[in-house]
XYZ file of C-alpha atoms in Angstrom:
682
model
C -14.971 -3.842 -18.817
C -16.642 -1.898 -16.127
C -19.371 -5.218 -15.881
C -19.968 -5.710 -19.205
C -19.556 -9.517 -19.814
C -17.083 -11.479 -22.317
C -18.734 -13.820 -24.998
C -16.810 -16.561 -25.718
C -15.587 -17.440 -29.233
C -17.994 -19.253 -32.008
C -15.749 -22.013 -34.057
C -16.844 -19.852 -37.194
C -15.203 -16.646 -35.679
C -12.032 -18.292 -34.797
C -11.818 -19.891 -38.282
C -12.445 -15.883 -39.908
C -9.476 -14.727 -37.406
C -6.946 -17.233 -38.766
C -8.101 -16.313 -42.417
C -7.947 -12.721 -41.757
C -4.079 -13.351 -40.066
C -3.061 -15.022 -43.078
C -4.393 -11.901 -45.924
C -2.773 -9.252 -42.673
C 0.606 -10.977 -43.010
C 0.689 -10.744 -46.301
C -0.265 -7.115 -46.760
C 2.622 -6.412 -43.697
C 5.199 -8.166 -45.604
C 4.830 -5.577 -49.274
C 3.581 -2.503 -46.789
C 6.676 -2.829 -45.442
C 8.474 -2.762 -48.822
C 6.940 0.461 -49.295
C 7.776 1.735 -46.227
C 11.406 1.181 -46.095
C 12.244 2.708 -49.771
C 9.993 5.588 -49.145
C 7.555 5.010 -51.868
C 4.443 6.989 -51.269
C 2.427 5.503 -54.568
C -1.057 5.661 -55.324
C -0.868 1.733 -55.241
C 1.525 1.779 -52.425
C -0.890 4.475 -50.051
C -3.889 2.160 -50.753
C -2.511 -0.644 -49.306
C -2.067 0.633 -46.023
C -5.508 1.750 -46.389
C -6.073 -1.714 -46.809
C -3.881 -2.937 -43.852
C -5.672 -0.745 -41.558
C -9.233 -1.700 -42.727
C -7.489 -5.018 -40.945
C -5.883 -3.723 -38.368
C -6.188 -0.101 -36.785
C -3.786 -0.844 -34.584
C -0.562 -0.951 -36.996
C 0.676 2.351 -35.974
C 3.832 1.565 -38.437
C 0.864 2.364 -41.103
C 0.078 5.463 -39.429
C 2.823 6.621 -39.286
C 3.822 5.980 -42.995
C 0.462 7.901 -44.268
C 2.065 10.927 -42.197
C 5.017 10.741 -44.070
C 3.256 10.188 -47.332
C 0.646 13.038 -46.168
C 3.269 15.641 -45.575
C 5.229 14.381 -48.971
C 2.200 14.765 -50.931
C 1.632 18.348 -49.336
C 4.866 19.042 -50.075
C 4.270 18.468 -53.913
C 1.488 20.761 -54.693
C 1.888 23.951 -52.232
C -0.338 25.742 -50.138
C -3.419 25.677 -52.118
C -6.554 24.890 -49.838
C -7.856 23.837 -52.744
C -5.943 21.105 -53.270
C -4.765 20.370 -50.042
C -8.673 20.403 -48.586
C -8.871 16.225 -50.330
C -6.027 14.678 -49.360
C -6.793 15.656 -45.344
C -10.118 14.514 -46.382
C -9.102 11.317 -47.790
C -7.224 10.370 -44.472
C -10.365 11.201 -42.735
C -12.193 8.943 -44.179
C -9.957 6.446 -43.866
C -9.820 6.520 -40.059
C -13.044 6.613 -39.739
C -13.112 2.852 -41.682
C -10.304 2.355 -38.968
C -13.010 3.215 -35.751
C -15.550 1.243 -36.907
C -13.362 -1.628 -37.030
C -11.724 -1.099 -33.749
C -13.595 2.264 -31.544
C -10.383 2.113 -29.901
C -7.750 2.313 -31.454
C -5.538 4.787 -30.135
C -3.241 5.277 -33.302
C -6.474 5.614 -34.927
C -7.307 8.491 -32.945
C -4.291 9.782 -32.606
C -4.085 10.335 -36.816
C -6.977 12.086 -36.191
C -5.940 14.191 -33.939
C -2.997 15.068 -36.468
C -5.170 15.441 -39.910
C -7.053 17.882 -37.619
C -4.555 20.024 -36.673
C -3.151 20.534 -40.287
C -6.517 22.667 -40.150
C -8.777 23.516 -43.560
C -10.860 20.614 -41.566
C -14.341 21.291 -40.249
C -14.731 20.774 -36.669
C -18.683 20.927 -37.054
C -18.206 17.806 -38.840
C -16.317 16.310 -35.906
C -18.927 17.299 -33.612
C -20.865 15.909 -35.888
C -19.338 12.507 -36.164
C -18.543 12.436 -32.571
C -22.164 12.324 -31.570
C -22.513 9.691 -33.869
C -19.788 7.765 -32.567
C -20.900 8.239 -28.644
C -23.897 6.663 -28.918
C -22.753 3.804 -30.578
C -20.533 3.729 -27.248
C -21.069 6.520 -24.865
C -18.375 5.753 -22.355
C -15.550 5.364 -25.129
C -12.642 7.250 -23.301
C -10.673 8.066 -26.860
C -14.025 9.751 -28.503
C -14.128 12.138 -25.294
C -10.189 12.985 -25.135
C -11.091 13.482 -28.486
C -14.094 15.979 -28.177
C -11.778 18.002 -25.440
C -9.548 18.120 -28.520
C -12.318 19.494 -31.318
C -13.802 21.595 -28.505
C -10.466 23.670 -28.128
C -10.490 24.647 -31.728
C -14.090 25.896 -31.404
C -15.882 28.543 -30.212
C -17.606 25.975 -28.248
C -17.945 27.459 -23.991
C -17.436 24.710 -21.198
C -21.035 25.627 -20.232
C -22.677 23.999 -23.543
C -20.075 21.005 -22.943
C -21.061 20.907 -18.757
C -25.303 20.550 -20.510
C -23.998 18.044 -23.191
C -22.610 15.980 -19.952
C -26.172 16.409 -18.426
C -27.554 14.673 -21.473
C -25.088 12.004 -21.709
C -24.929 11.335 -18.304
C -29.052 11.188 -17.622
C -29.295 9.072 -20.560
C -27.049 6.763 -18.610
C -25.751 7.611 -15.327
C -23.058 4.823 -15.384
C -21.219 6.856 -17.833
C -17.451 7.375 -15.957
C -15.986 9.119 -19.305
C -19.343 11.663 -18.850
C -18.409 12.081 -14.924
C -15.023 12.692 -16.008
C -15.504 14.858 -18.549
C -17.783 16.782 -16.294
C -15.007 17.356 -13.646
C -12.581 18.572 -15.532
C -15.225 21.231 -17.426
C -16.242 22.214 -13.449
C -12.536 22.337 -12.129
C -11.523 24.734 -14.995
C -15.341 26.751 -14.555
C -14.552 27.080 -10.963
C -10.994 28.136 -11.075
C -11.578 31.050 -13.066
C -14.771 31.532 -11.322
C -17.481 31.795 -14.686
C -20.843 33.341 -13.927
C -22.834 31.416 -11.849
C -19.969 28.603 -10.983
C -19.136 29.829 -7.581
C -17.687 26.757 -5.587
C -20.198 27.481 -2.206
C -23.433 27.109 -4.710
C -22.171 25.069 -7.292
C -20.371 22.369 -5.388
C -23.896 21.547 -3.063
C -25.598 21.470 -6.452
C -22.796 18.676 -8.157
C -23.772 16.699 -4.640
C -27.753 16.485 -5.313
C -26.805 15.725 -8.778
C -24.765 13.005 -7.713
C -26.706 11.473 -5.340
C -29.446 10.457 -8.192
C -26.975 8.410 -9.600
C -25.748 6.914 -6.255
C -29.406 6.255 -4.620
C -30.993 4.693 -8.054
C -27.805 1.991 -8.268
C -25.391 1.739 -4.892
C -23.915 -0.731 -6.611
C -22.720 1.256 -10.146
C -18.555 3.056 -9.305
C -18.921 5.587 -12.152
C -21.184 7.950 -9.243
C -19.384 6.923 -6.527
C -16.271 8.230 -8.080
C -17.362 11.697 -9.019
C -18.591 11.963 -5.638
C -15.424 11.136 -4.011
C -13.970 13.728 -6.521
C -16.507 16.181 -5.156
C -14.914 15.563 -0.817
C -11.859 16.433 -2.368
C -12.960 19.946 -4.050
C -15.053 20.611 -1.019
C -12.040 19.571 1.814
C -9.299 21.068 0.432
C -8.562 24.430 0.185
C -6.472 26.179 -3.008
C -3.524 27.877 -1.736
C -1.529 26.957 0.571
C -1.482 26.673 4.438
C 1.276 26.507 6.911
C -0.005 23.842 8.983
C 3.386 24.280 11.693
C 6.428 24.837 12.381
C 9.284 23.580 14.665
C 10.264 25.469 16.201
C 7.103 26.394 17.094
C 5.209 29.576 17.826
C 6.565 30.874 21.488
C 8.590 27.746 22.317
C 11.783 27.701 23.829
C 14.749 25.301 23.136
C 17.810 24.728 24.484
C 20.695 24.843 21.829
C 24.102 22.498 22.822
C 26.696 20.586 21.642
C 26.998 17.245 21.070
C 28.153 16.400 24.746
C 24.832 17.644 26.143
C 23.410 13.697 26.458
C 23.903 13.232 30.151
C 23.265 17.232 30.954
C 21.169 18.550 34.088
C 17.621 17.578 33.371
C 15.261 20.292 32.152
C 11.440 20.283 30.562
C 12.454 22.518 27.855
C 13.323 20.711 24.598
C 16.934 20.233 24.155
C 18.513 20.105 20.850
C 22.026 18.898 20.560
C 24.043 18.854 17.417
C 27.682 18.651 16.575
C 27.503 20.966 13.797
C 26.301 24.070 16.044
C 23.261 24.015 14.375
C 19.811 23.382 14.442
C 16.597 22.826 11.754
C 14.535 25.368 11.207
C 11.128 22.998 9.800
C 8.160 24.586 7.709
C 5.386 21.842 7.034
C 3.042 23.276 4.174
C -0.618 21.583 3.770
C 0.028 20.583 0.127
C 3.420 21.018 -1.554
C 5.054 23.561 -2.389
C 8.144 25.768 -4.115
C 9.869 28.843 -3.786
C 10.984 28.976 0.010
C 13.950 31.467 -0.143
C 15.663 34.172 1.779
C 13.347 36.247 -0.557
C 9.674 34.867 0.663
C 10.880 33.933 4.319
C 12.182 36.631 6.672
C 14.241 35.446 9.542
C 15.137 38.231 12.447
C 17.820 36.839 14.831
C 20.758 37.760 17.008
C 22.685 34.433 16.336
C 25.529 35.418 13.879
C 26.524 33.207 11.036
C 22.803 33.274 9.016
C 22.481 36.018 6.495
C 22.976 33.370 3.660
C 20.220 30.630 4.765
C 19.889 27.676 2.348
C 16.367 26.360 2.680
C 16.179 22.544 1.292
C 12.507 20.363 0.157
C 12.829 17.194 1.918
C 11.420 15.027 -0.659
C 12.453 11.565 -1.573
C 11.576 12.641 -4.911
C 14.062 15.047 -5.896
C 11.904 17.632 -6.282
C 12.284 21.361 -5.949
C 8.540 21.172 -4.498
C 7.752 19.509 -1.079
C 5.324 20.132 1.812
C 8.396 20.312 4.408
C 11.196 22.731 3.846
C 14.658 22.687 6.160
C 16.890 25.897 6.367
C 19.427 25.052 8.950
C 20.683 27.964 11.570
C 23.689 28.022 13.044
C 24.278 28.596 16.525
C 27.998 28.576 17.351
C 30.989 31.418 16.487
C 34.322 31.732 16.527
C 33.946 33.238 19.314
C 32.401 31.872 22.489
C 28.775 33.065 23.341
C 28.504 31.566 26.633
C 25.007 31.067 27.630
C 22.746 33.343 26.405
C 18.606 33.306 25.319
C 18.004 34.924 21.877
C 14.331 35.622 20.422
C 13.957 34.444 16.739
C 11.364 35.934 14.596
C 10.227 33.501 11.291
C 7.658 35.845 8.652
C 6.429 34.128 5.696
C 4.009 35.037 3.301
C 4.428 38.969 3.038
C 6.224 38.179 -0.564
C 5.208 36.214 -3.258
C 6.952 33.552 -4.065
C 5.974 30.333 -2.330
C 3.448 28.480 -5.219
C 1.968 25.346 -5.091
C 2.502 22.234 -7.183
C -1.257 23.306 -8.731
C -0.233 26.504 -9.082
C -1.174 29.328 -6.067
C 0.104 31.392 -4.003
C 0.780 30.676 -0.252
C -1.106 34.306 0.376
C -1.628 34.060 4.391
C 1.177 35.827 6.340
C 2.339 34.199 9.134
C 4.326 34.911 11.956
C 5.952 32.882 15.087
C 8.225 33.947 17.075
C 10.838 31.389 19.445
C 13.713 31.703 21.970
C 16.690 29.558 22.127
C 19.043 29.357 24.531
C 22.740 28.844 23.796
C 24.576 26.687 26.461
C 28.449 25.674 26.352
C 28.819 22.190 26.729
C 32.230 20.296 27.061
C 31.758 17.180 24.520
C 31.490 14.150 27.558
C 32.767 10.971 25.210
C 31.309 8.858 28.163
C 27.752 10.073 26.653
C 28.348 9.057 22.968
C 29.029 5.590 24.078
C 26.196 5.132 26.607
C 23.445 2.474 24.862
C 20.317 3.324 24.780
C 17.391 0.974 25.771
C 13.408 0.833 24.665
C 12.187 0.109 28.350
C 13.945 1.608 31.246
C 14.336 5.830 31.699
C 11.480 7.189 30.669
C 8.886 9.927 32.600
C 5.842 11.302 31.734
C 5.725 14.040 29.525
C 4.226 17.309 30.894
C 0.974 18.295 29.083
C 0.950 21.890 29.608
C 4.636 22.153 27.295
C 4.347 24.750 24.773
C 5.793 22.575 21.790
C 1.702 21.169 22.081
C -0.469 24.334 22.949
C 1.195 25.777 20.002
C 0.361 23.202 17.440
C -3.005 23.733 17.844
C -2.722 27.280 18.563
C -1.188 27.452 14.353
C -4.309 24.906 13.536
C -7.131 27.734 14.765
C -4.954 30.759 13.030
C -5.482 28.409 9.653
C -9.185 27.841 10.057
C -9.682 30.962 10.043
C -10.788 30.656 6.794
C -13.795 30.552 5.775
C -15.060 26.958 5.748
C -18.538 26.937 6.970
C -20.089 26.302 3.424
C -17.441 23.778 3.279
C -18.272 22.509 6.644
C -22.034 22.843 5.910
C -21.619 21.017 2.502
C -19.964 17.528 4.409
C -22.490 18.015 7.461
C -25.410 17.068 4.778
C -23.942 13.634 3.217
C -23.199 12.684 6.396
C -26.935 12.611 7.410
C -27.457 11.394 3.570
C -25.574 8.478 3.614
C -25.754 7.288 6.930
C -28.926 5.865 5.162
C -26.448 3.591 3.081
C -24.441 2.604 5.945
C -25.684 -0.908 4.790
C -23.425 -1.515 1.874
C -19.172 -1.508 1.581
C -19.203 1.683 -0.862
C -21.490 3.703 2.085
C -19.641 2.668 5.006
C -16.045 3.523 2.997
C -17.728 6.889 1.975
C -19.173 7.866 5.677
C -15.276 7.095 7.131
C -14.517 9.293 4.312
C -16.783 12.288 5.351
C -16.791 12.147 8.737
C -12.546 12.156 8.683
C -13.191 15.085 6.296
C -15.590 16.905 8.773
C -12.630 16.012 11.985
C -10.338 17.735 9.670
C -12.224 21.061 9.447
C -14.101 21.185 13.146
C -12.964 24.042 14.675
C -14.626 23.305 18.264
C -12.001 21.867 20.802
C -15.282 20.829 22.319
C -16.760 18.722 19.754
C -12.770 17.690 17.756
C -12.523 14.117 17.612
C -16.364 13.312 18.538
C -16.318 10.954 15.243
C -13.230 9.215 15.620
C -14.567 6.209 17.116
C -17.413 5.885 14.694
C -14.101 6.296 11.540
C -12.508 3.258 13.143
C -15.607 1.159 13.867
C -16.584 1.376 9.777
C -12.797 0.302 9.143
C -13.108 -2.399 11.002
C -16.145 -3.462 9.537
C -14.879 -2.837 6.121
C -12.365 -5.100 7.050
C -14.530 -7.964 7.870
C -16.878 -7.580 4.725
C -14.061 -6.875 1.854
C -10.852 -9.472 2.575
C -9.584 -8.364 -0.633
C -8.836 -4.573 0.286
C -8.362 -5.448 3.950
C -4.766 -3.568 3.627
C -6.077 -0.357 1.736
C -8.800 -0.778 4.774
C -5.921 -1.298 7.080
C -4.276 1.646 6.158
C -6.843 4.129 6.476
C -7.571 2.603 9.772
C -4.188 3.793 10.929
C -4.129 7.048 9.975
C -7.323 7.828 11.272
C -6.041 6.339 14.443
C -3.169 8.381 14.715
C -5.244 11.598 13.609
C -7.323 10.489 16.772
C -4.220 10.861 19.338
C -3.225 14.079 17.651
C -6.272 15.290 17.700
C -5.583 17.370 20.985
C -2.729 18.103 22.934
C -4.413 15.850 25.983
C -4.399 12.818 23.957
C -0.815 13.271 22.139
C 0.482 13.857 25.619
C -1.373 10.038 26.922
C 1.336 8.873 24.331
C 4.690 11.026 25.431
C 7.624 10.735 27.921
C 10.942 11.894 28.606
C 14.172 9.763 28.500
C 15.843 10.409 31.472
C 19.356 9.209 30.308
C 19.208 11.648 27.249
C 18.606 14.966 28.310
C 15.117 13.748 29.029
C 14.997 14.130 25.011
C 10.689 13.596 23.875
C 9.597 10.237 23.361
C 6.397 9.476 21.367
C 5.962 5.556 22.131
C 3.430 4.616 19.344
C 4.476 0.871 20.010
C 1.771 -2.628 20.212
C -0.819 -0.455 18.471
C -1.150 -2.765 14.804
C -0.335 -0.005 12.976
C 0.256 -0.229 8.868
C 0.775 3.304 8.031
C 1.813 6.886 9.327
C 0.288 10.090 9.514
C -0.168 13.014 11.081
C 3.523 13.791 11.293
C 3.062 17.736 11.277
C 1.775 17.507 14.960
C 5.198 15.416 15.736
C 8.007 17.701 14.486
C 8.994 17.907 18.057
C 9.418 14.357 18.995
C 13.066 12.974 19.172
C 12.446 9.286 19.913
C 10.175 7.535 18.496
C 8.766 3.791 19.448
C 7.143 2.791 16.713
C 8.083 -1.035 17.765
C 5.813 -4.053 17.402
C 3.165 -2.562 14.628
C 2.542 -3.215 10.969
C 4.905 -0.989 9.127
C 6.236 -1.759 5.936
C 7.905 1.325 5.124
C 9.188 4.829 6.753
C 7.218 6.748 4.724
C 6.474 10.487 6.371
C 9.662 10.502 8.733
C 11.683 12.320 7.051
C 9.624 15.615 8.079
C 11.115 14.698 11.680
C 14.450 16.348 11.140
C 14.708 16.647 15.115
C 14.729 12.458 15.349
C 17.816 10.995 17.046
C 16.634 7.450 17.712
C 13.963 5.347 16.585
C 12.819 2.160 17.683
C 11.177 -0.374 14.153
C 11.541 -3.116 15.871
C 9.142 -6.305 15.243
C 7.566 -4.758 12.058
C 6.883 -6.015 8.591
C 9.466 -3.921 6.614
C 11.219 -6.279 3.469
C 13.829 -4.100 2.631
C 16.251 -1.450 3.364
C 14.880 0.410 0.434
C 11.406 0.956 2.945
C 13.686 2.961 5.025
C 15.026 5.339 2.105
C 13.181 8.354 3.924
C 15.153 8.288 7.034
C 18.288 9.304 4.522
C 16.578 12.532 5.130
C 16.569 12.664 9.043
C 20.409 13.734 10.223
C 20.225 13.662 13.444
C 19.567 9.807 13.581
C 21.614 8.380 15.879
C 20.343 5.606 16.949
C 17.663 2.701 14.859
C 16.170 -0.350 15.417
C 15.095 -2.699 12.898
C 15.077 -6.010 14.447
C 12.705 -9.003 13.480
C 11.115 -7.167 11.016
C 11.584 -9.541 7.718
C 14.524 -8.174 5.730
C 16.177 -10.911 3.826
C 13.260 -13.364 3.796
C 11.818 -12.456 0.510
C 13.953 -13.313 -2.645
C 11.693 -11.730 -4.764
C 10.985 -8.281 -3.147
C 9.419 -5.087 -5.060
C 10.385 -2.485 -2.682
C 14.283 -2.951 -3.547
C 13.097 -0.508 -6.420
C 11.581 2.492 -4.187
C 14.943 3.808 -4.592
C 17.454 4.526 -7.993
C 20.137 2.192 -7.502
C 23.575 3.234 -6.379
C 25.136 2.674 -9.760
C 23.310 5.388 -11.620
C 25.056 8.055 -8.634
C 27.096 10.245 -9.723
C 30.182 9.229 -6.730
C 29.497 5.879 -7.068
C 32.994 4.988 -8.563
C 34.454 7.199 -5.954
C 33.660 5.428 -3.119
C 35.938 3.796 -0.820
C 33.945 1.156 0.248
C 32.828 -0.196 -3.478
C 36.689 -0.533 -3.889
C 37.634 -2.700 -1.192
C 34.386 -5.090 -1.578
C 32.323 -4.359 -4.912
C 30.918 -7.714 -4.773
C 29.475 -7.348 -1.395
C 28.277 -3.323 -2.369
C 26.441 -5.280 -5.269
C 24.847 -7.841 -3.063
C 23.602 -4.886 -0.167
C 23.198 -2.491 -2.406
C 20.078 -1.093 -0.721
C 21.304 -1.426 2.635
C 24.204 0.974 1.366
C 22.518 3.015 -0.697
C 21.087 4.406 2.846
C 23.140 3.039 5.889
C 26.139 5.580 3.937
C 23.829 8.377 4.294
C 23.077 7.814 8.325
C 25.497 8.599 10.672
C 24.711 5.656 13.432
C 25.980 4.968 16.882
C 23.768 2.339 17.552
C 21.711 0.496 15.153
C 19.941 -2.996 15.980
C 19.393 -5.615 12.999
C 19.145 -9.006 14.910
C 16.098 -11.545 13.702
C 16.184 -10.874 10.138
C 17.363 -13.305 7.790
C 19.716 -10.632 6.190
C 21.955 -10.428 9.740
C 24.081 -13.090 9.681
C 28.259 -12.227 10.219
C 28.901 -11.297 6.170
C 26.118 -8.758 6.432
C 27.281 -7.446 9.842
C 30.537 -6.966 8.815
C 30.018 -5.094 5.343
C 27.448 -2.441 8.052
C 30.688 -1.878 10.040
C 32.587 -0.751 7.007
C 29.388 0.841 5.589
C 28.495 2.939 9.174
C 32.339 3.370 10.192
C 31.270 5.311 13.241
C 29.097 2.520 14.616
C 29.290 2.145 18.967
C 26.577 -0.549 18.855
C 25.832 -3.420 16.553
C 22.927 -5.974 17.923
C 23.583 -4.630 21.592
C 27.369 -5.032 21.366
C 29.762 -3.606 20.774
C 32.248 -4.275 17.869
C 35.149 -6.736 18.504
C 33.918 -7.684 21.721
């Protein structure tokens, strides 16, 4: 491991191993008899000692010794003079076992258990660790045990940090020492210990790790620590609001389902059968605690006194980057056409907390206007087929939807980022010297991406993206074994480039005339393998991702306005890869034609979502009652499609798309008007 070659076994070693196995089987047989009969005599305990000397990984033997110790302690009472010898014997047995196998989980766990009983010297443990770590300085069991022991002492984190200095100076190829250093610094920086302010300490740490990286660029230990430092530099502790929909200063026309073929408008039109629209908050990290107590909404719209905020997550978690509340705009009494101002405030009351425990502490307020209009439902509009080739017009680049996005960026960037930007700039200049190596190119690409994320000046924002994309192209050519990773990062960088300014994003935006000028984003034929920057795309209603290399729809769950989605000619292998779309309640049109669904007999992506067999309403499902065999056969498709309210679905060109499956789809999605470009039954 870690570059240390394995040695081939010799014949004499194999003979010794065989003899050891015979002895081990004999000891195990007698030991198990003692264990089952709960015999804790001196003879029985000595037998477990012999067994552990041969095989320190015998977990049952360690558990037996715990029971034996508890039995002995129950007989002698709390007298320390009697307790200590028993525990010292356990420490001696563990030490001998570790000499046989320094990486024995059971031995280290048993030693922790003994030490937690008290009566043992933590000073002696640290001395023993010093001896062990001289034999194998990178053993993570010893480092983990060291952290456990230190917590039981008065030894300061600063002293332990100095210890990592000594270990790294002795051998900078010490993954465990670098890791322990990151653990200690995380605590010292979070607690703002004396001399440990991030703006001073992190640049100093960059200088320390440079010595390891530039001494031996092929050794990975220093690179991992450098990646951790980059993360500490870029990520702000307190969560920030990245975007929202509706955005600040924007206007939205709200109407019923019959607005699909209504009059053209340059203002975003939202049509809903339920008389409500989503209010979306997108944070830069997962948060919890979004509720009416932490988010205040002032509006003339009636019926929104008891709003429910929902986290949008595929993990059934109460923390998420995306939170949605659905505001009603139709009441029991017709309101006629009218404009309403809606003011949203958050951050004035505590309660929104990140998954890492930091409070949202940057009060923010945004205001938007909604124009509610009465529209009689047009049944013909509900039956019109959506075309992905005709009916598109260029987008208005001056839209407030775009301008407000980048205004919010500027407000968030008002946080003091000077030291962070200076540190990143310094690293960029440093690592241009190592841009000929694979890891050097990868690190430089990450640093340039970090610089782009923190750039405030619109005049220079985006200047690095072409270089970043070229670096990932170079890496794909140099390192074929990690081609998919580089491909994904290339896609992320490209989408960040597209969304870096209103001008670049508007080149891909269109209006779809046949559906009331819906906002359409066309990102087709770009070789994308991963979705990113969705926080800048919350206003998009039609999304064309056809002719790419996508394997899943992860990330699209944030796009709550999405009503039409084209995923044709990608690399989707199962309906489980579409699991995130279950959260997009507005979705009416879905094209997954010409993918790889059903092509692979063994498809690990089927297990990205849980089986519906574990779902509480499974037994009451009508479709299962009619066709239990088909539901079992196509459970992943059923599990995704049943939660959608689709009017149009295209699945042609997939291995799975035979007559049986098409018939099954019509049962699962009974409101389907178009299947594979035709009306069912025609």
